[in-house]
Coordinates of C-alpha atoms and ligand atoms in Angstrom, one line a residue:
M1 CA 14.6 18.4 3.8
S2 CA 15.7 21.9 2.7
K3 CA 18.7 22.2 5.0
K4 CA 21.8 23.5 3.2
G5 CA 25.5 23.8 4.0
E6 CA 28.3 21.5 5.3
D7 CA 26.2 19.6 7.8
A8 CA 23.2 19.1 5.5
P9 CA 22.5 15.4 4.7
N10 CA 24.3 14.4 1.5
L11 CA 24.5 11.3 -0.7
F12 CA 28.3 11.5 -0.8
P13 CA 30.6 10.0 0.0
G14 CA 28.1 7.2 0.5
N15 CA 29.0 3.7 1.9
W16 CA 28.8 0.0 1.1
D17 CA 28.2 -1.0 4.7
V18 CA 26.2 -4.1 5.4
D19 CA 24.9 -4.2 9.0
T20 CA 21.7 -6.2 8.5
E21 CA 22.5 -9.4 6.6
M22 CA 18.8 -10.3 6.3
L23 CA 18.1 -7.0 4.5
L24 CA 20.9 -7.7 2.0
K25 CA 19.6 -11.3 1.4
T26 CA 16.0 -10.0 0.9
Y27 CA 17.2 -7.3 -1.5
E28 CA 19.2 -9.9 -3.5
L29 CA 16.1 -12.1 -3.9
W30 CA 14.6 -9.3 -6.1
F31 CA 16.8 -10.5 -9.0
P32 CA 15.7 -14.1 -9.3
Q33 CA 12.1 -13.1 -8.5
N34 CA 11.9 -10.5 -11.2
W35 CA 8.9 -10.7 -13.5
S36 CA 7.4 -8.7 -16.3
P37 CA 3.9 -7.2 -16.4
V38 CA 4.4 -6.6 -20.1
D39 CA 4.6 -10.4 -20.9
L40 CA 1.2 -11.4 -19.5
P41 CA -1.4 -12.5 -22.1
W42 CA -3.3 -9.3 -21.9
D43 CA -5.7 -10.1 -24.8
E44 CA -7.3 -12.6 -22.4
V45 CA -8.7 -9.5 -20.5
D46 CA -11.1 -8.5 -23.2
S47 CA -13.9 -6.0 -22.8
K48 CA -16.0 -8.0 -25.3
N49 CA -16.3 -10.8 -22.6
F50 CA -18.0 -8.5 -20.1
S51 CA -21.0 -6.3 -19.7
S52 CA -20.3 -2.6 -19.6
D53 CA -21.0 -2.6 -15.8
E54 CA -18.5 -5.4 -15.3
C55 CA -15.9 -3.4 -17.3
V56 CA -16.2 -0.3 -15.3
A57 CA -16.3 -2.3 -12.1
Q58 CA -12.9 -4.0 -12.8
A59 CA -11.4 -0.6 -13.8
Y60 CA -12.8 0.9 -10.6
W61 CA -11.1 -1.6 -8.3
M62 CA -7.8 -1.4 -10.3
S63 CA -7.9 2.4 -10.0
K64 CA -8.6 2.1 -6.3
L65 CA -5.6 -0.2 -5.9
A66 CA -3.5 2.2 -8.1
L67 CA -3.9 5.0 -5.4
F68 CA -2.0 2.8 -3.0
E69 CA 0.6 1.7 -5.6
K70 CA 1.2 5.3 -6.6
S71 CA 1.7 6.4 -3.0
G72 CA 4.1 3.4 -2.7
I73 CA 6.2 4.6 -5.7
G74 CA 6.4 8.0 -4.1
A75 CA 7.0 7.0 -0.5
F76 CA 9.6 4.2 -1.2
G77 CA 11.3 6.4 -3.8
L78 CA 11.5 9.3 -1.3
A79 CA 12.6 6.9 1.5
A80 CA 15.4 5.5 -0.7
L81 CA 16.6 9.1 -1.3
Q82 CA 16.5 9.9 2.4
A83 CA 18.3 6.7 3.3
A84 CA 21.1 7.8 1.0
R85 CA 21.1 11.4 2.2
H86 CA 21.4 10.2 5.8
N87 CA 24.0 7.6 5.0
L88 CA 22.1 4.5 6.1
E89 CA 23.6 1.1 5.4
D90 CA 23.8 0.2 1.7
P91 CA 21.1 -2.6 1.6
T92 CA 18.5 -0.1 3.0
K93 CA 19.0 2.1 0.0
K94 CA 19.0 -0.7 -2.6
F95 CA 16.1 -2.5 -1.0
L96 CA 13.9 0.6 -0.9
S97 CA 14.8 1.4 -4.5
A98 CA 13.8 -2.1 -5.5
V99 CA 10.5 -1.7 -3.6
A100 CA 9.8 1.6 -5.4
F101 CA 10.3 -0.2 -8.7
D102 CA 8.0 -3.1 -7.6
E103 CA 5.3 -0.5 -6.9
C104 CA 5.7 0.9 -10.5
R105 CA 5.2 -2.7 -11.8
H106 CA 2.0 -3.0 -9.7
D107 CA 0.7 0.3 -10.9
E108 CA 1.5 -0.9 -14.5
I109 CA -0.8 -3.9 -13.9
C110 CA -3.6 -1.4 -12.9
R111 CA -2.9 0.8 -15.9
R112 CA -3.0 -2.1 -18.4
A113 CA -6.1 -3.7 -16.9
C114 CA -8.0 -0.4 -17.1
A115 CA -6.8 0.1 -20.7
R116 CA -8.2 -3.3 -21.6
V117 CA -11.6 -3.1 -20.0
C118 CA -12.4 0.6 -19.8
P119 CA -10.0 2.7 -21.9
N120 CA -9.3 6.2 -20.4
F121 CA -10.6 5.2 -16.9
P122 CA -10.1 7.1 -14.7
Y123 CA -8.1 10.1 -15.9
N124 CA -9.8 10.9 -19.2
F125 CA -13.1 9.1 -18.7
K126 CA -16.5 10.4 -19.7
P127 CA -19.2 8.5 -17.8
R128 CA -22.4 7.5 -19.8
T129 CA -24.4 5.7 -17.1
T130 CA -25.2 6.3 -13.4
L131 CA -22.9 3.4 -12.4
E132 CA -20.0 4.8 -14.5
E133 CA -20.6 8.2 -13.1
K134 CA -20.5 6.9 -9.5
A135 CA -17.4 4.8 -10.2
F136 CA -15.6 7.9 -11.6
R137 CA -16.8 10.1 -8.8
N138 CA -15.6 7.6 -6.1
V139 CA -12.2 7.3 -7.6
T140 CA -11.9 11.1 -8.0
A141 CA -12.9 11.5 -4.3
L142 CA -10.3 8.9 -3.3
Y143 CA -7.5 10.6 -5.3
D144 CA -8.5 14.0 -3.8
N145 CA -8.0 12.6 -0.3
G146 CA -4.8 11.0 -1.5
K147 CA -3.4 14.5 -2.1
R148 CA -3.9 15.3 1.6
Y149 CA -2.2 12.0 2.6
W150 CA 0.8 12.8 0.4
S151 CA 1.4 16.3 1.7
A152 CA 1.3 14.9 5.3
F153 CA 3.8 12.2 4.3
E154 CA 6.2 14.7 2.8
D155 CA 5.9 16.9 5.9
A156 CA 6.5 13.9 8.2
W157 CA 10.2 13.9 7.3
D158 CA 10.7 17.2 9.0
K159 CA 8.4 16.4 11.9
Y160 CA 9.2 12.9 13.0
P161 CA 12.5 11.1 13.8
L162 CA 13.9 9.3 10.7
E163 CA 14.0 5.9 12.5
L164 CA 10.3 6.1 13.2
I165 CA 9.4 6.4 9.5
F166 CA 11.8 3.6 8.5
S167 CA 10.7 1.2 11.1
S168 CA 7.0 1.7 10.4
F169 CA 7.0 0.6 6.8
F170 CA 6.4 -3.1 7.8
F171 CA 2.8 -2.6 8.9
A172 CA 1.3 -1.8 5.5
E173 CA 3.2 -4.7 4.0
I174 CA 1.3 -7.1 6.3
G175 CA -1.9 -5.9 4.7
A176 CA -0.5 -5.9 1.2
Q177 CA 0.8 -9.4 1.3
L178 CA -2.6 -10.6 2.6
I179 CA -4.9 -8.8 0.1
F180 CA -2.9 -9.7 -3.0
R181 CA -2.6 -13.4 -2.0
E182 CA -6.4 -13.5 -1.7
V183 CA -7.1 -11.7 -5.0
G184 CA -4.6 -14.0 -6.7
E185 CA -6.1 -17.1 -5.4
R186 CA -9.7 -16.1 -6.0
S187 CA -9.4 -14.6 -9.5
K188 CA -11.0 -16.6 -12.2
N189 CA -9.3 -14.7 -14.9
G190 CA -5.8 -16.1 -15.6
V191 CA -4.1 -12.8 -16.2
Y192 CA -5.3 -11.4 -12.8
G193 CA -4.4 -14.7 -11.1
T194 CA -0.9 -14.7 -12.4
A195 CA -0.4 -10.9 -11.9
F196 CA -1.5 -11.1 -8.3
K197 CA 0.5 -14.2 -7.5
N198 CA 3.6 -12.3 -8.7
I199 CA 2.6 -9.2 -6.8
T200 CA 2.2 -11.4 -3.6
K201 CA 5.8 -12.6 -4.1
D202 CA 6.9 -8.9 -4.3
E203 CA 4.9 -8.1 -1.2
S204 CA 6.3 -11.1 0.8
R205 CA 9.8 -9.7 0.0
H206 CA 8.7 -6.2 1.1
L207 CA 7.4 -7.6 4.4
T208 CA 10.6 -9.6 5.1
G209 CA 12.8 -6.6 4.4
T210 CA 10.7 -4.0 6.2
I211 CA 10.6 -6.3 9.3
A212 CA 14.4 -6.7 9.2
M213 CA 14.7 -2.9 9.0
M214 CA 12.2 -2.5 11.9
E215 CA 13.9 -5.0 14.1
R216 CA 17.3 -3.4 13.7
I217 CA 16.2 0.2 14.0
S218 CA 13.6 -0.1 16.7
S219 CA 15.8 -2.2 19.1
K220 CA 17.6 1.0 19.8
M221 CA 14.5 3.2 20.2
D222 CA 13.4 4.7 23.5
A223 CA 9.9 4.1 24.9
G224 CA 8.6 7.4 23.6
K225 CA 9.5 6.5 20.0
K226 CA 8.1 3.0 20.5
A227 CA 4.8 4.6 21.5
M228 CA 4.9 6.7 18.4
M229 CA 5.2 3.5 16.4
T230 CA 1.9 2.3 17.8
R231 CA 0.3 5.4 16.5
Q232 CA 1.9 5.0 13.1
M233 CA 0.4 1.6 12.8
K234 CA -3.0 3.0 13.6
H235 CA -2.5 5.6 10.9
G236 CA -1.5 2.8 8.5
F237 CA -4.8 1.0 9.2
I238 CA -6.8 4.2 8.6
Y239 CA -4.9 5.0 5.4
L240 CA -5.3 1.5 3.9
S241 CA -8.9 1.1 5.0
P242 CA -10.6 1.8 1.7
L243 CA -8.7 -1.1 0.1
L244 CA -8.3 -3.5 3.0
F245 CA -11.5 -2.9 5.0
R246 CA -13.9 0.0 4.4
P247 CA -13.0 3.7 4.5
V248 CA -12.5 5.0 8.1
N249 CA -13.9 8.5 8.1
D250 CA -11.4 9.9 10.6
F251 CA -9.3 10.6 7.6
W252 CA -11.3 9.8 4.5
H253 CA -13.8 12.4 3.5
L254 CA -16.0 10.7 1.0
P255 CA -19.5 11.2 -0.5
K256 CA -22.4 9.7 1.5
D257 CA -23.2 7.0 -1.0
F258 CA -19.5 6.2 -1.6
F259 CA -19.5 2.8 0.2
Q260 CA -22.9 1.7 -1.3
Y261 CA -21.4 2.0 -4.8
D262 CA -18.0 0.8 -3.8
Q263 CA -19.6 -2.5 -2.7
K264 CA -21.8 -2.8 -5.8
L265 CA -18.8 -2.3 -8.0
E266 CA -16.6 -4.8 -6.1
E267 CA -19.4 -7.4 -6.4
L268 CA -19.6 -6.8 -10.1
A269 CA -15.7 -7.0 -10.4
F270 CA -15.8 -10.3 -8.5
G271 CA -18.5 -11.7 -10.9
A272 CA -16.2 -10.8 -13.8
G273 CA -13.3 -12.9 -12.4
L274 CA -11.3 -10.4 -10.3
G275 CA -11.0 -12.1 -7.0
V276 CA -11.8 -9.2 -4.6
P277 CA -12.6 -10.5 -1.1
T278 CA -15.8 -9.5 0.7
L279 CA -15.9 -7.0 3.5
D280 CA -16.3 -9.7 6.2
E281 CA -13.5 -11.7 4.8
R282 CA -11.3 -8.6 4.8
R283 CA -12.1 -7.7 8.4
E284 CA -11.3 -11.2 9.6
D285 CA -8.2 -11.8 7.5
W286 CA -6.6 -8.5 8.2
M287 CA -7.0 -9.1 12.0
K288 CA -5.5 -12.5 11.7
A289 CA -2.6 -11.3 9.5
I290 CA -1.7 -8.7 12.1
E291 CA -2.0 -11.2 14.9
R292 CA 0.6 -13.4 13.2
H293 CA 3.2 -10.7 13.8
R294 CA 2.1 -9.7 17.3
S295 CA 4.7 -11.6 19.3
K296 CA 7.5 -10.4 17.1
V297 CA 6.4 -6.7 17.5
E298 CA 5.7 -7.1 21.3
A299 CA 9.1 -8.7 21.9
L300 CA 10.7 -5.4 20.8
G301 CA 8.7 -3.5 23.4
I302 CA 6.3 -2.1 20.8
Q303 CA 2.5 -2.4 21.4
L304 CA 0.0 -2.9 18.7
P305 CA -2.8 -0.3 18.5
E306 CA -6.3 -1.3 19.4
I307 CA -8.3 -1.5 16.2
K308 CA -11.9 -2.0 17.1
E309 CA -13.2 -2.1 13.5
I310 CA -11.5 -5.4 12.9
G311 CA -11.5 -6.7 16.4
L312 CA -7.8 -6.2 17.1
A313 CA -6.8 -5.9 20.8
G314 CA -4.1 -3.4 21.7
L315 CA -3.2 0.0 23.1
E316 CA -6.0 2.5 22.8
T317 CA -4.8 5.0 20.3
N318 CA -7.1 7.9 19.4
V319 CA -6.9 9.6 16.1
K320 CA -9.2 12.6 15.9
K321 CA -11.3 13.4 12.9
G322 CA -9.3 15.9 10.8
D323 CA -5.9 14.7 12.1
E324 CA -3.4 14.3 9.2
I325 CA -2.1 10.8 8.9
S326 CA 1.4 10.1 7.8
A327 CA 1.3 6.3 7.4
T328 CA 3.7 4.5 5.2
P329 CA 2.0 2.8 2.2
L330 CA 1.8 -0.7 0.7
Ligands
LIG401 FE1 2.5 -2.7 -4.4
LIG402 FE1 4.7 -3.5 -0.7

């Protein structure tokens, strides 16, 4: 990204080209579908209505989600900048900028929910019980791993072809649309229900737009790049696994009892009205969500990766322990 001189990528003169009508239409939907996290009736999420364990459990899941929202802000923001520097068609830049803003809005939901139920969690939190200590420790461990993810994602722009990164965004959006729909439908608390229904609307738009980008860009790719896309999808699965399944330790280096407490906290959060699906539901639903897009992806000559953990058939794609992953986020 540091190339200088006459030939270096540059925002100017820019363009207003529209090559992919579908991408323009999807971007335009952002305006009528706009919603405000500020206007939700936040006083209905009141720590007085919950036990202290239920409070930290809700803040825990929201902080886990915030990891992926934060990487979304960074990745889509950076992608919008790269789209402009490399003179991609106009709706690509605007669509990606709108997605980056959506991710800010989702992170804002996480921030506000934590502030209501467990002020200062996780950044300035002082645990008082074992459960609080484990929740805080788990989130800290996730964020530490997140640093490795982000460094690899920044490096990817110098390592991989631009088209590969832009056409791989759609995979995470499949998972995003799925998880938020489920959380929205299962939440008993009205604020969470409304917030996640709105987030699902955003994610559905992200999925439509990223598929439009993928179809346009990948139709011109050679077989080698298409094979790289299969690998990117596997990376995406591994990166999102702590939220959408259970952490895959090829990448995630977490404490031994991480998952034991993760499950305990998720159950408590569910009991408090935050509709987190169970592990078995996540496994099955993620597989089905990917299957729904199989024919579209395969029609472009791109194979899905085999993902044994959730029972997805596809091309065997090995990711060794310690490999950096550069998946694109939610
Ligand atoms: Fe998001
Ligand atoms: Fe998204």
